[in-house]
């Protein structure tokens, strides 16, 4: 029998099903963050994998797959002109545009930006203030869709 350097785990189909997030079944807390419903900041934050950011005043993130395995993966939906307030993280945050166009904005005074189109990626380093906003949805839709990935089990956020 071959010897392996890494452990091998047998996982049943029932156990794996608990680790499957169906897009149409994802839930989000409408007031997850203090600015989630403010004009220009309205968005839907769907935590898919992980336990969520540590943020003052934040509500339960309603994670679809609440595990501690070294990263957080979220989807964000927003109408054009909307996204979070300028904020800072102690981690990298990597964005992938999935639907529509999104602008990633960074700098102490939000002085820089780049527009992402479908499947474009922007990786913002730790401690660089950032925000993002939907520029336009796909034709026939009212919201854009952005993916955000952060390393670590517990990421901190501070509003700038």
Coordinates of C-alpha atoms in Angstrom, one line a residue:
X1 CA 0.0 0.0 0.0
X2 CA 1.3 3.5 -0.9
X3 CA 2.3 5.8 1.9
X4 CA 1.1 9.4 1.6
X5 CA 2.6 12.5 3.2
X6 CA -0.9 14.1 3.7
X7 CA -3.8 12.6 5.5
X8 CA -6.7 11.3 3.4
X9 CA -10.2 11.8 4.7
X10 CA -13.2 9.8 3.5
X11 CA -16.2 12.1 3.2
X12 CA -19.7 10.8 2.6
X13 CA -22.0 12.4 0.1
X14 CA -24.2 13.6 3.0
X15 CA -21.2 15.3 4.6
X16 CA -20.2 16.9 1.3
X17 CA -23.7 18.2 0.7
X18 CA -23.3 20.3 3.9
X19 CA -20.4 22.0 2.1
X20 CA -22.3 22.8 -1.1
X21 CA -23.8 26.4 -1.4
X22 CA -26.6 26.7 -4.0
X23 CA -26.5 30.2 -5.4
X24 CA -30.3 30.5 -5.5
X25 CA -30.5 29.5 -1.8
X26 CA -27.9 31.9 -0.5
X27 CA -29.2 34.4 2.2
X28 CA -27.8 37.7 3.3
X29 CA -28.5 40.0 6.3
X30 CA -29.9 43.3 4.9
X31 CA -28.2 45.3 7.6
X32 CA -25.0 43.3 7.9
X33 CA -22.8 46.4 8.2
X34 CA -23.6 49.9 9.5
X35 CA -23.7 51.3 5.9
X36 CA -25.4 48.4 4.1
X37 CA -28.7 50.3 3.5
X38 CA -27.4 53.9 3.2
X39 CA -27.8 55.7 -0.1
X40 CA -24.7 54.9 -2.3
X41 CA -23.8 51.9 -0.1
X42 CA -26.8 49.6 -0.6
X43 CA -25.7 46.1 -1.3
X44 CA -26.3 42.5 -0.5
X45 CA -23.4 40.6 1.1
X46 CA -23.7 36.9 0.7
X47 CA -21.1 35.0 2.8
X48 CA -20.6 31.7 1.0
X49 CA -17.5 30.2 2.8
X50 CA -16.1 31.2 6.2
X51 CA -17.4 32.9 9.3
X52 CA -17.3 36.5 8.2
X53 CA -15.5 39.7 9.0
X54 CA -15.1 41.1 12.5
X55 CA -16.7 44.5 12.2
X56 CA -18.1 46.8 15.0
X57 CA -21.9 46.6 14.9
X58 CA -22.0 43.9 12.3
X59 CA -24.9 41.4 12.3
X60 CA -24.8 37.6 11.8
X61 CA -23.3 37.0 8.3
X62 CA -25.6 34.0 7.6
X63 CA -22.7 31.9 6.1
X64 CA -23.7 29.1 3.8
X65 CA -20.6 27.1 4.7
X66 CA -19.5 28.3 8.1
X67 CA -16.0 26.7 8.3
X68 CA -12.6 27.8 9.6
X69 CA -10.3 26.7 6.7
X70 CA -8.1 29.7 6.0
X71 CA -10.2 32.0 3.8
X72 CA -13.6 33.8 3.4
X73 CA -15.5 33.9 0.1
X74 CA -18.4 36.3 -0.5
X75 CA -20.6 37.4 -3.3
X76 CA -21.8 41.0 -3.4
X77 CA -24.8 42.2 -5.4
X78 CA -25.5 45.9 -5.9
X79 CA -27.2 48.3 -8.2
X80 CA -25.0 50.9 -10.1
X81 CA -23.4 53.5 -7.9
X82 CA -23.6 51.3 -4.8
X83 CA -20.9 49.6 -2.7
X84 CA -19.4 49.8 0.8
X85 CA -17.9 52.9 2.4
X86 CA -14.2 53.3 2.3
X87 CA -12.7 50.7 4.7
X88 CA -9.5 49.0 5.6
X89 CA -8.6 45.3 6.2
X90 CA -5.7 43.6 7.8
X91 CA -5.8 41.1 4.9
X92 CA -5.5 41.0 1.2
X93 CA -8.9 41.2 -0.5
X94 CA -9.2 39.9 -4.0
X95 CA -12.2 40.8 -6.2
X96 CA -13.5 39.0 -9.3
X97 CA -16.1 40.7 -11.4
X98 CA -18.7 38.0 -12.2
X99 CA -21.5 40.0 -13.8
X100 CA -21.6 43.6 -15.0
X101 CA -18.8 46.1 -14.4
X102 CA -17.4 47.1 -11.0
X103 CA -15.0 49.8 -9.9
X104 CA -12.4 49.0 -7.2
X105 CA -11.4 52.3 -5.5
X106 CA -8.4 52.6 -3.2
X107 CA -6.3 55.1 -1.3
X108 CA -6.6 57.1 1.9
X109 CA -8.8 59.5 0.1
X110 CA -10.3 57.1 -2.4
X111 CA -8.1 58.8 -5.1
X112 CA -7.4 55.8 -7.3
X113 CA -9.7 53.4 -9.2
X114 CA -9.8 50.6 -11.7
X115 CA -12.8 49.3 -13.6
X116 CA -13.2 45.5 -13.7
X117 CA -15.2 43.8 -16.5
X118 CA -16.4 40.2 -16.4
X119 CA -13.8 37.8 -15.0
X120 CA -11.3 40.6 -14.3
X121 CA -9.5 40.3 -11.0
X122 CA -8.1 43.0 -8.7
X123 CA -6.1 42.0 -5.6
X124 CA -5.9 44.8 -2.9
X125 CA -3.0 44.4 -0.4
X126 CA -3.6 44.5 3.4
X127 CA -3.9 47.9 5.0
X128 CA -4.8 49.7 1.8
X129 CA -8.1 51.5 2.2
X130 CA -10.6 50.3 -0.4
X131 CA -14.1 50.3 -1.5
X132 CA -15.9 49.0 -4.6
X133 CA -19.1 49.9 -6.4
X134 CA -21.2 48.5 -9.2
X135 CA -20.7 50.5 -12.4
X136 CA -23.3 48.7 -14.5
X137 CA -25.1 45.4 -14.4
X138 CA -25.3 42.9 -17.3
X139 CA -27.9 43.7 -19.9
X140 CA -31.4 42.8 -18.6
X141 CA -30.3 42.8 -14.9
X142 CA -30.5 45.5 -12.3
X143 CA -27.5 44.4 -10.1
X144 CA -23.9 43.5 -10.8
X145 CA -22.3 40.5 -9.1
X146 CA -18.8 40.6 -7.5
X147 CA -16.8 37.9 -5.7
X148 CA -14.5 38.8 -2.8
X149 CA -12.0 36.5 -1.3
X150 CA -10.0 37.1 1.9
X151 CA -7.4 34.9 3.5
X152 CA -7.6 33.8 7.1
X153 CA -10.3 32.7 9.4
X154 CA -10.9 36.1 11.0
X155 CA -10.4 39.3 9.0
X156 CA -10.7 42.6 10.7
X157 CA -12.4 45.7 9.1
X158 CA -12.2 49.3 10.0
X159 CA -14.2 52.1 8.4
X160 CA -12.0 54.9 7.1

